[in-house]
């Protein structure tokens, strides 16, 4: 038995008829605004090479840790989903088999953001009107596979179809940015830029850290055995990234800890971590010092800082050993921002020329710490609900906890932070609907006039992100 797949036009809007009517009016004005995706992990080779995706599994399952995280939790081996092994060992190579395994277990995603994003993709992008089940799996596969063989479903065509104004990818400082060079040289009008993610040469706990430092020195021609040379290497690479469109840096630290050491103490610390395995205390101190150094550099080169702390990354040691990082085994942790950010904010928090966007996986910190901090320090802005909280409930909680203290204009709009290309328009659709619903509530409660709500809806959708990321 098949069931229809329909996207209700009022999905995610408030149930109350009066509030829903306001939300509809607000949404009508922002629904078709261009998409700006200022932080994410899409592959720049997609846009450089403009090659078709090979099959539905490669597009929608294998790169998406939201998908295989859920399936792994229910006993599905990641090898059976085609996820590459770190040792190059055998994994499933039949994409239809992978798709069938996913379809059979699609009910596992009921009520989750992934279900909502996927249904949007199936209905909107591929025009499928029956629900995904084990019985309809082959129909889905055939429809999607046929579409992927057409010019309309190549990466650049989809970029244009969904009115994407800009995508920022995220690269290691050791990346030569060859794909970004190819995009710029191609003459294509789509704007794909990079972001500077220095963790491989900044975090002493990053795998291969000391080898990465050697490569960093070779790449930049700087003597990275010395503190001054190490900082100079960062400045060179930041300038290189900026020349390839970067307007931001990104820092995925386990905590929000910052430090402000004297230059002598910082140099001594660097000598320790550069020449031998770092103790946990030295690793944390060095990461904290480098956030302050990155802020100092941002004052010079105007790159916006993004801090993404609070994840215990690669928590499942077996999965990390077998498949590498970013395979769905990261877990949120408690995060202290008031004390941990203070050294950085004491030094640079009052600088109006600096923008530091802070994200959190610890929602308890919004009303207690982050909203009050962003509601005071000129340099600080709140990033949108991120990762585990990129959901209707997470977006609602964010507005409830942050708006009363930080307002709307100390936030930075929405970013999708995705590796799955077609979830970009799906996620932005959710964010726009949720923001319009929240604003409609303020209107019907007579806390905001509707003309003001229209201005704020546009700001949350488009204006704030352009301003925050200097686009």
Tab-separated table of C-alpha atoms in Angstrom:
chain	number	residue	atom	x	y	z
A	1	UNK	CA	0.000	0.000	0.000
A	2	UNK	CA	1.359	3.419	-0.936
A	3	UNK	CA	0.694	6.648	0.916
A	4	UNK	CA	0.749	10.139	-0.596
A	5	UNK	CA	3.651	12.506	0.013
A	6	UNK	CA	2.444	16.069	0.319
A	7	UNK	CA	4.089	19.193	1.703
A	8	UNK	CA	1.361	21.164	3.425
A	9	UNK	CA	1.547	24.872	2.534
A	10	UNK	CA	1.110	25.786	6.215
A	11	UNK	CA	3.724	23.359	7.541
A	12	UNK	CA	5.502	24.653	10.645
A	13	UNK	CA	3.176	27.659	10.945
A	14	UNK	CA	1.284	28.162	14.224
A	15	UNK	CA	-1.984	26.258	14.582
A	16	UNK	CA	-3.939	29.299	15.765
A	17	UNK	CA	-5.749	30.694	12.685
A	18	UNK	CA	-5.021	34.382	13.377
A	19	UNK	CA	-1.340	33.779	14.044
A	20	UNK	CA	-1.084	31.473	11.056
A	21	UNK	CA	-2.534	34.145	8.794
A	22	UNK	CA	0.154	36.621	9.853
A	23	UNK	CA	2.851	33.983	9.392
A	24	UNK	CA	1.604	33.344	5.856
A	25	UNK	CA	1.859	37.041	4.989
A	26	UNK	CA	5.347	37.332	6.434
A	27	UNK	CA	6.544	34.185	4.723
A	28	UNK	CA	5.190	35.248	1.352
A	29	UNK	CA	7.657	38.142	1.354
A	30	UNK	CA	10.772	36.149	2.320
A	31	UNK	CA	10.141	32.706	0.830
A	32	UNK	CA	11.858	33.551	-2.454
A	33	UNK	CA	14.701	35.721	-1.201
A	34	UNK	CA	18.155	34.476	-2.271
A	35	UNK	CA	19.816	31.830	-0.108
A	36	UNK	CA	23.076	32.766	1.558
A	37	UNK	CA	24.909	29.802	3.061
A	38	UNK	CA	27.864	31.432	4.881
A	39	UNK	CA	29.087	28.360	6.729
A	40	UNK	CA	28.962	24.741	5.615
A	41	UNK	CA	30.890	21.726	4.451
A	42	UNK	CA	29.765	21.144	0.888
A	43	UNK	CA	32.502	19.909	-1.427
A	44	UNK	CA	33.925	22.689	-3.639
A	45	UNK	CA	34.809	20.081	-6.283
A	46	UNK	CA	31.072	19.805	-7.007
A	47	UNK	CA	31.075	23.345	-8.369
A	48	UNK	CA	34.550	23.249	-9.873
A	49	UNK	CA	33.979	20.101	-11.921
A	50	UNK	CA	30.181	20.350	-12.264
A	51	UNK	CA	29.926	16.604	-12.670
A	52	UNK	CA	26.632	14.784	-12.026
A	53	UNK	CA	26.180	12.861	-8.820
A	54	UNK	CA	26.638	9.201	-9.605
A	55	UNK	CA	23.460	7.903	-7.966
A	56	UNK	CA	20.854	8.649	-5.266
A	57	UNK	CA	22.901	7.054	-2.489
A	58	UNK	CA	25.937	9.207	-3.253
A	59	UNK	CA	23.764	12.322	-3.201
A	60	UNK	CA	21.540	11.695	-0.188
A	61	UNK	CA	22.921	8.973	2.080
A	62	UNK	CA	26.668	8.366	2.034
A	63	UNK	CA	27.784	11.973	2.762
A	64	UNK	CA	25.099	12.722	5.373
A	65	UNK	CA	26.080	11.899	8.939
A	66	UNK	CA	22.533	12.728	10.115
A	67	UNK	CA	21.359	9.749	8.074
A	68	UNK	CA	23.919	7.114	8.941
A	69	UNK	CA	24.063	8.228	12.576
A	70	UNK	CA	20.426	7.221	13.039
A	71	UNK	CA	20.804	3.999	11.076
A	72	UNK	CA	23.977	3.056	12.976
A	73	UNK	CA	22.087	3.554	16.258
A	74	UNK	CA	19.642	0.904	15.057
A	75	UNK	CA	22.327	-1.622	14.227
A	76	UNK	CA	23.007	-0.917	10.554
A	77	UNK	CA	26.703	-1.293	9.760
A	78	UNK	CA	28.183	1.811	8.173
A	79	UNK	CA	29.918	-0.429	5.648
A	80	UNK	CA	26.452	-1.446	4.471
A	81	UNK	CA	25.709	2.212	3.718
A	82	UNK	CA	28.816	2.636	1.597
A	83	UNK	CA	30.637	4.854	4.099
A	84	UNK	CA	34.339	4.623	3.166
A	85	UNK	CA	36.625	2.906	5.650
A	86	UNK	CA	39.826	4.595	6.768
A	87	UNK	CA	41.852	1.510	5.828
A	88	UNK	CA	40.260	1.221	2.393
A	89	UNK	CA	38.542	-2.015	3.377
A	90	UNK	CA	35.442	-3.380	1.635
A	91	UNK	CA	32.103	-1.570	1.904
A	92	UNK	CA	28.830	-1.866	0.022
A	93	UNK	CA	29.258	-0.613	-3.543
A	94	UNK	CA	25.759	-1.276	-4.903
A	95	UNK	CA	23.930	2.071	-4.554
A	96	UNK	CA	20.513	0.501	-5.044
A	97	UNK	CA	21.179	-1.889	-2.160
A	98	UNK	CA	22.214	1.064	-0.003
A	99	UNK	CA	19.050	2.919	-0.982
A	100	UNK	CA	16.824	-0.043	-0.168
A	101	UNK	CA	18.365	-0.386	3.294
A	102	UNK	CA	17.665	3.290	3.904
A	103	UNK	CA	14.100	3.113	2.579
A	104	UNK	CA	13.241	0.072	4.691
A	105	UNK	CA	14.224	2.038	7.781
A	106	UNK	CA	12.809	5.417	6.797
A	107	UNK	CA	10.240	5.243	9.649
A	108	UNK	CA	13.179	5.638	12.057
A	109	UNK	CA	13.315	9.287	11.019
A	110	UNK	CA	9.721	10.125	11.955
A	111	UNK	CA	9.590	13.416	13.849
A	112	UNK	CA	13.203	14.311	13.098
A	113	UNK	CA	14.569	17.224	11.068
A	114	UNK	CA	16.116	14.717	8.658
A	115	UNK	CA	12.663	13.368	7.778
A	116	UNK	CA	11.440	16.889	7.083
A	117	UNK	CA	14.455	17.798	4.947
A	118	UNK	CA	14.300	14.564	2.956
A	119	UNK	CA	10.571	14.834	2.303
A	120	UNK	CA	11.126	18.381	1.022
A	121	UNK	CA	13.834	17.133	-1.343
A	122	UNK	CA	11.717	14.266	-2.645
A	123	UNK	CA	8.616	16.386	-3.216
A	124	UNK	CA	10.140	19.692	-4.286
A	125	UNK	CA	13.309	18.688	-6.104
A	126	UNK	CA	12.189	15.397	-7.651
A	127	UNK	CA	8.410	15.757	-7.820
A	128	UNK	CA	7.713	12.449	-6.053
A	129	UNK	CA	4.184	12.212	-4.655
A	130	UNK	CA	4.257	8.921	-2.725
A	131	UNK	CA	5.884	8.316	0.635
A	132	UNK	CA	9.246	6.545	0.818
A	133	UNK	CA	8.825	2.955	2.029
A	134	UNK	CA	10.384	-0.402	1.298
A	135	UNK	CA	7.697	-0.877	-1.383
A	136	UNK	CA	8.419	2.454	-3.105
A	137	UNK	CA	12.215	2.306	-2.726
A	138	UNK	CA	12.904	1.275	-6.320
A	139	UNK	CA	10.463	3.865	-7.674
A	140	UNK	CA	12.305	6.552	-5.721
A	141	UNK	CA	15.668	5.279	-6.865
A	142	UNK	CA	14.651	5.226	-10.514
A	143	UNK	CA	13.105	8.719	-10.458
A	144	UNK	CA	16.066	10.281	-8.658
A	145	UNK	CA	18.646	8.379	-10.702
A	146	UNK	CA	17.052	9.489	-13.954
A	147	UNK	CA	16.925	13.109	-12.800
A	148	UNK	CA	20.598	13.053	-11.805
A	149	UNK	CA	21.528	12.169	-15.372
A	150	UNK	CA	20.035	15.437	-16.674
A	151	UNK	CA	21.741	18.816	-16.994
A	152	UNK	CA	19.182	20.345	-14.615
A	153	UNK	CA	20.600	18.337	-11.711
A	154	UNK	CA	24.254	19.196	-12.096
A	155	UNK	CA	25.631	21.174	-9.128
A	156	UNK	CA	25.804	24.547	-10.855
A	157	UNK	CA	22.304	24.235	-12.287
A	158	UNK	CA	20.878	23.392	-8.852
A	159	UNK	CA	22.819	26.291	-7.324
A	160	UNK	CA	21.065	28.609	-9.765
A	161	UNK	CA	17.678	26.896	-9.574
A	162	UNK	CA	17.455	27.396	-5.829
A	163	UNK	CA	18.528	31.030	-6.050
A	164	UNK	CA	21.678	30.523	-4.015
A	165	UNK	CA	23.620	33.763	-3.836
A	166	UNK	CA	26.640	32.395	-1.988
A	167	UNK	CA	27.994	29.201	-0.458
A	168	UNK	CA	30.991	29.186	1.862
A	169	UNK	CA	32.821	25.882	2.162
A	170	UNK	CA	35.340	25.155	4.926
A	171	UNK	CA	38.938	24.115	4.270
A	172	UNK	CA	42.069	23.195	6.191
A	173	UNK	CA	44.955	25.707	6.111
A	174	UNK	CA	46.915	23.007	4.269
A	175	UNK	CA	44.382	22.897	1.427
A	176	UNK	CA	45.745	24.350	-1.845
A	177	UNK	CA	42.222	25.564	-2.746
A	178	UNK	CA	42.588	24.195	-6.273
A	179	UNK	CA	38.837	23.727	-6.639
A	180	UNK	CA	38.198	27.319	-5.612
A	181	UNK	CA	40.775	28.466	-8.149
A	182	UNK	CA	39.028	26.413	-10.828
A	183	UNK	CA	35.642	27.898	-9.961
A	184	UNK	CA	37.003	31.431	-10.233
A	185	UNK	CA	38.793	30.657	-13.502
A	186	UNK	CA	35.726	29.045	-15.079
A	187	UNK	CA	33.806	32.261	-15.571
A	188	UNK	CA	30.732	30.820	-13.855
A	189	UNK	CA	28.757	33.486	-12.010
A	190	UNK	CA	27.984	31.380	-8.931
A	191	UNK	CA	29.766	32.604	-5.807
A	192	UNK	CA	31.495	29.820	-3.856
A	193	UNK	CA	34.045	30.965	-1.290
A	194	UNK	CA	36.156	29.249	1.320
A	195	UNK	CA	36.573	29.685	5.094
A	196	UNK	CA	39.787	29.252	7.077
A	197	UNK	CA	39.566	26.292	9.496
A	198	UNK	CA	42.993	26.096	11.196
A	199	UNK	CA	42.244	23.196	13.579
A	200	UNK	CA	44.683	20.740	11.905
A	201	UNK	CA	47.634	23.040	12.731
A	202	UNK	CA	46.162	24.710	15.810
A	203	UNK	CA	44.740	21.894	17.930
A	204	UNK	CA	47.503	19.735	19.480
A	205	UNK	CA	44.973	16.890	19.808
A	206	UNK	CA	44.190	16.859	16.080
A	207	UNK	CA	45.450	13.655	14.474
A	208	UNK	CA	48.801	14.168	12.736
A	209	UNK	CA	49.319	17.566	14.390
A	210	UNK	CA	53.128	17.548	14.310
A	211	UNK	CA	53.252	16.345	10.706
A	212	UNK	CA	50.727	19.041	9.866
A	213	UNK	CA	53.016	21.663	11.394
A	214	UNK	CA	55.865	20.524	9.151
A	215	UNK	CA	53.609	20.767	6.103
A	216	UNK	CA	52.402	24.183	7.289
A	217	UNK	CA	55.978	25.468	7.391
A	218	UNK	CA	56.806	24.010	3.983
A	219	UNK	CA	53.676	25.505	2.436
A	220	UNK	CA	54.263	28.994	3.800
A	221	UNK	CA	58.062	29.142	3.790
A	222	UNK	CA	57.994	30.156	7.454
A	223	UNK	CA	60.049	28.713	10.294
A	224	UNK	CA	57.221	27.175	12.276
A	225	UNK	CA	59.619	25.835	14.878
A	226	UNK	CA	59.457	29.375	16.291
A	227	UNK	CA	56.379	31.116	17.708
A	228	UNK	CA	56.847	34.179	15.516
A	229	UNK	CA	57.217	32.038	12.411
A	230	UNK	CA	54.132	30.014	13.321
A	231	UNK	CA	52.030	33.166	13.642
A	232	UNK	CA	53.461	34.497	10.385
A	233	UNK	CA	52.440	31.263	8.653
A	234	UNK	CA	48.851	31.767	9.814
A	235	UNK	CA	48.847	35.339	8.554
A	236	UNK	CA	50.070	34.165	5.148
A	237	UNK	CA	47.460	31.448	4.837
A	238	UNK	CA	44.681	33.733	6.025
A	239	UNK	CA	45.659	36.200	3.305
A	240	UNK	CA	45.706	33.365	0.760
A	241	UNK	CA	42.225	32.271	1.818
A	242	UNK	CA	40.946	35.856	1.711
A	243	UNK	CA	42.275	36.148	-1.840
A	244	UNK	CA	40.058	33.156	-2.678
A	245	UNK	CA	36.944	34.778	-1.284
A	246	UNK	CA	37.099	33.890	2.413
A	247	UNK	CA	35.389	36.352	4.726
A	248	UNK	CA	35.541	34.151	7.836
A	249	UNK	CA	37.539	31.752	9.959
A	250	UNK	CA	36.090	28.796	11.836
A	251	UNK	CA	37.250	27.140	15.049
A	252	UNK	CA	35.865	23.811	16.220
A	253	UNK	CA	37.313	23.667	19.727
A	254	UNK	CA	36.125	21.275	22.423
A	255	UNK	CA	35.487	24.200	24.809
A	256	UNK	CA	35.122	27.982	24.652
A	257	UNK	CA	38.260	28.482	26.751
A	258	UNK	CA	40.413	31.477	25.815
A	259	UNK	CA	43.694	32.809	27.201
A	260	UNK	CA	45.757	35.974	26.957
A	261	UNK	CA	49.341	35.041	27.758
A	262	UNK	CA	52.357	37.294	27.520
A	263	UNK	CA	54.331	36.843	24.332
A	264	UNK	CA	57.136	35.154	26.278
A	265	UNK	CA	54.766	32.687	27.919
A	266	UNK	CA	52.983	32.027	24.620
A	267	UNK	CA	56.303	31.343	22.899
A	268	UNK	CA	57.348	28.950	25.655
A	269	UNK	CA	54.013	27.144	25.434
A	270	UNK	CA	54.336	26.820	21.665
A	271	UNK	CA	57.837	25.392	21.985
A	272	UNK	CA	56.469	22.677	24.258
A	273	UNK	CA	53.553	21.665	22.086
A	274	UNK	CA	55.531	21.887	18.815
A	275	UNK	CA	58.296	19.557	19.939
A	276	UNK	CA	56.529	16.871	21.966
A	277	UNK	CA	53.072	15.428	22.664
A	278	UNK	CA	51.033	18.026	24.529
A	279	UNK	CA	49.621	17.427	27.989
A	280	UNK	CA	45.846	17.982	28.219
A	281	UNK	CA	46.448	21.216	30.127
A	282	UNK	CA	48.910	22.554	27.553
A	283	UNK	CA	46.661	21.544	24.656
A	284	UNK	CA	43.720	23.438	26.167
A	285	UNK	CA	45.870	26.450	27.023
A	286	UNK	CA	47.291	26.586	23.509
A	287	UNK	CA	43.867	26.365	21.860
A	288	UNK	CA	42.681	29.147	24.152
A	289	UNK	CA	45.653	31.356	23.373
A	290	UNK	CA	45.209	30.802	19.657
A	291	UNK	CA	41.597	31.988	19.761
A	292	UNK	CA	42.908	35.275	21.115
A	293	UNK	CA	45.641	35.356	18.463
A	294	UNK	CA	43.077	34.672	15.752
A	295	UNK	CA	40.971	37.586	17.047
A	296	UNK	CA	44.041	39.800	16.936
A	297	UNK	CA	44.630	38.796	13.308
A	298	UNK	CA	40.964	39.378	12.481
A	299	UNK	CA	41.308	42.986	13.562
A	300	UNK	CA	43.987	43.316	10.893
A	301	UNK	CA	42.514	41.325	8.000
A	302	UNK	CA	38.789	41.714	8.890
A	303	UNK	CA	37.976	38.003	8.669
A	304	UNK	CA	34.933	37.201	10.805
A	305	UNK	CA	35.614	34.653	13.569
A	306	UNK	CA	33.288	31.704	14.119
A	307	UNK	CA	33.700	29.639	17.289
A	308	UNK	CA	31.955	26.252	17.335
A	309	UNK	CA	32.737	24.800	20.784
A	310	UNK	CA	31.107	22.204	22.953
A	311	UNK	CA	31.302	18.973	21.006
A	312	UNK	CA	33.024	15.859	22.248
A	313	UNK	CA	34.166	14.924	18.781
A	314	UNK	CA	34.638	11.354	17.609
A	315	UNK	CA	33.216	10.035	20.885
A	316	UNK	CA	32.953	6.505	19.503
A	317	UNK	CA	36.587	5.408	19.364
A	318	UNK	CA	35.786	2.344	17.288
A	319	UNK	CA	33.983	4.362	14.617
A	320	UNK	CA	36.766	6.951	14.561
A	321	UNK	CA	39.405	4.252	14.131
A	322	UNK	CA	37.450	2.500	11.403
A	323	UNK	CA	35.969	5.444	9.462
A	324	UNK	CA	37.731	8.631	10.593
A	325	UNK	CA	36.289	11.898	11.839
A	326	UNK	CA	32.864	13.430	11.235
A	327	UNK	CA	30.949	10.152	11.125
A	328	UNK	CA	28.044	10.981	13.394
A	329	UNK	CA	29.738	10.150	16.708
A	330	UNK	CA	30.064	13.691	18.069
A	331	UNK	CA	28.200	14.415	21.324
A	332	UNK	CA	27.279	17.817	22.866
A	333	UNK	CA	28.890	18.786	26.167
A	334	UNK	CA	28.292	21.397	28.859
A	335	UNK	CA	30.014	24.648	27.907
A	336	UNK	CA	30.945	27.671	30.032
A	337	UNK	CA	31.095	30.922	28.067
A	338	UNK	CA	31.125	33.649	30.734
A	339	UNK	CA	34.418	32.669	32.346
A	340	UNK	CA	36.007	31.005	29.326
A	341	UNK	CA	35.518	33.862	26.876
A	342	UNK	CA	36.513	36.557	29.361
A	343	UNK	CA	40.257	36.734	28.493
A	344	UNK	CA	39.409	37.164	24.813
A	345	UNK	CA	36.612	39.640	25.520
A	346	UNK	CA	38.761	41.613	27.963
A	347	UNK	CA	41.242	42.120	25.153
A	348	UNK	CA	39.010	42.515	22.113
A	349	UNK	CA	35.316	42.289	23.054
A	350	UNK	CA	34.738	46.041	22.860
A	351	UNK	CA	36.268	46.395	19.398
A	352	UNK	CA	33.510	47.467	16.969
A	353	UNK	CA	35.660	46.414	14.005
A	354	UNK	CA	35.743	42.776	15.117
A	355	UNK	CA	32.961	40.227	14.674
A	356	UNK	CA	33.028	36.993	16.696
A	357	UNK	CA	30.107	34.645	16.045
A	358	UNK	CA	29.623	32.111	18.834
A	359	UNK	CA	27.625	28.915	18.433
A	360	UNK	CA	26.580	26.469	21.115
A	361	UNK	CA	25.417	22.900	21.537
A	362	UNK	CA	24.587	23.650	25.185
A	363	UNK	CA	21.159	25.268	24.985
A	364	UNK	CA	21.105	26.016	28.708
A	365	UNK	CA	23.708	28.713	28.017
A	366	UNK	CA	21.517	30.850	25.739
A	367	UNK	CA	19.531	32.831	28.284
A	368	UNK	CA	22.050	32.502	31.101
A	369	UNK	CA	25.281	33.351	29.249
A	370	UNK	CA	25.324	33.885	25.504
A	371	UNK	CA	22.402	36.264	25.043
A	372	UNK	CA	23.610	38.550	27.863
A	373	UNK	CA	27.158	38.489	26.473
A	374	UNK	CA	26.037	39.241	22.901
A	375	UNK	CA	23.618	41.831	24.277
A	376	UNK	CA	26.575	43.745	25.673
A	377	UNK	CA	29.866	43.196	23.797
A	378	UNK	CA	30.059	44.980	20.407
A	379	UNK	CA	32.303	42.262	18.949
A	380	UNK	CA	30.027	39.356	19.846
A	381	UNK	CA	27.140	37.890	17.847
A	382	UNK	CA	25.050	34.745	18.363
A	383	UNK	CA	25.153	32.068	15.713
A	384	UNK	CA	21.876	30.281	14.877
A	385	UNK	CA	20.799	26.918	16.333
A	386	UNK	CA	23.461	24.507	15.244
A	387	UNK	CA	23.791	20.803	14.503
A	388	UNK	CA	21.710	18.889	17.048
A	389	UNK	CA	19.433	21.925	17.440
A	390	UNK	CA	18.963	22.770	13.741
A	391	UNK	CA	15.310	21.795	14.070
A	392	UNK	CA	11.930	23.487	14.511
A	393	UNK	CA	12.059	22.933	18.265
A	394	UNK	CA	15.660	24.134	18.461
A	395	UNK	CA	14.860	27.264	16.467
A	396	UNK	CA	11.861	28.024	18.672
A	397	UNK	CA	13.885	27.538	21.863
A	398	UNK	CA	16.624	29.797	20.477
A	399	UNK	CA	14.208	32.670	19.838
A	400	UNK	CA	12.533	32.179	23.215
A	401	UNK	CA	15.796	32.190	25.150
A	402	UNK	CA	17.896	34.689	23.215
A	403	UNK	CA	15.560	37.418	21.954
A	404	UNK	CA	14.592	38.948	25.290
A	405	UNK	CA	18.216	39.856	26.060
A	406	UNK	CA	20.115	39.919	22.762
A	407	UNK	CA	17.269	41.042	20.506
A	408	UNK	CA	17.250	40.078	16.836
A	409	UNK	CA	20.077	42.301	15.677
A	410	UNK	CA	22.794	40.666	17.771
A	411	UNK	CA	22.129	37.437	15.880
A	412	UNK	CA	23.352	36.581	12.385
A	413	UNK	CA	20.440	35.033	10.520
A	414	UNK	CA	20.559	31.378	9.527
A	415	UNK	CA	23.247	29.077	8.200
A	416	UNK	CA	22.744	25.453	7.290
A	417	UNK	CA	26.165	23.948	8.143
A	418	UNK	CA	25.506	21.028	5.805
A	419	UNK	CA	27.458	18.489	3.774
A	420	UNK	CA	24.381	17.451	1.773
A	421	UNK	CA	23.749	19.868	-1.077
A	422	UNK	CA	19.989	19.509	-1.495
A	423	UNK	CA	19.374	19.963	2.215
A	424	UNK	CA	20.461	23.603	1.798
A	425	UNK	CA	17.158	24.847	0.338
A	426	UNK	CA	15.252	22.415	2.572
A	427	UNK	CA	16.857	23.770	5.740
A	428	UNK	CA	16.449	27.403	4.734
A	429	UNK	CA	12.767	26.712	4.070
A	430	UNK	CA	12.394	25.447	7.643
A	431	UNK	CA	14.257	28.417	9.134
A	432	UNK	CA	12.185	30.967	7.226
A	433	UNK	CA	8.918	29.338	8.245
A	434	UNK	CA	9.915	29.091	11.891
A	435	UNK	CA	11.062	32.706	12.064
A	436	UNK	CA	7.849	33.909	10.420
A	437	UNK	CA	5.820	31.868	12.890
A	438	UNK	CA	7.718	33.356	15.824
A	439	UNK	CA	7.293	36.909	14.530
A	440	UNK	CA	3.595	36.300	13.881
A	441	UNK	CA	3.187	35.372	17.546
A	442	UNK	CA	4.692	38.712	18.575
A	443	UNK	CA	2.309	40.511	16.227
A	444	UNK	CA	-0.890	38.868	17.470
A	445	UNK	CA	0.218	39.430	21.077
A	446	UNK	CA	0.609	43.131	20.203
A	447	UNK	CA	4.301	43.109	21.052
A	448	UNK	CA	5.304	44.166	17.548
A	449	UNK	CA	3.498	45.840	14.682
A	450	UNK	CA	3.150	43.829	11.499
A	451	UNK	CA	5.144	46.295	9.418
A	452	UNK	CA	8.027	45.851	11.868
A	453	UNK	CA	7.673	42.074	11.637
A	454	UNK	CA	8.072	42.263	7.869
A	455	UNK	CA	11.327	44.187	8.339
A	456	UNK	CA	12.618	41.695	10.885
A	457	UNK	CA	11.642	38.705	8.729
A	458	UNK	CA	13.731	40.062	5.877
A	459	UNK	CA	16.614	40.818	8.251
A	460	UNK	CA	16.606	37.285	9.678
A	461	UNK	CA	16.417	35.758	6.201
A	462	UNK	CA	18.891	37.904	4.295
A	463	UNK	CA	20.193	41.195	5.690
A	464	UNK	CA	21.779	40.068	8.965
A	465	UNK	CA	23.812	37.273	7.427
A	466	UNK	CA	25.214	39.572	4.748
A	467	UNK	CA	26.213	42.141	7.328
A	468	UNK	CA	27.635	39.684	9.866
A	469	UNK	CA	29.790	37.810	7.340
A	470	UNK	CA	30.786	40.983	5.476
A	471	UNK	CA	29.345	39.769	2.190
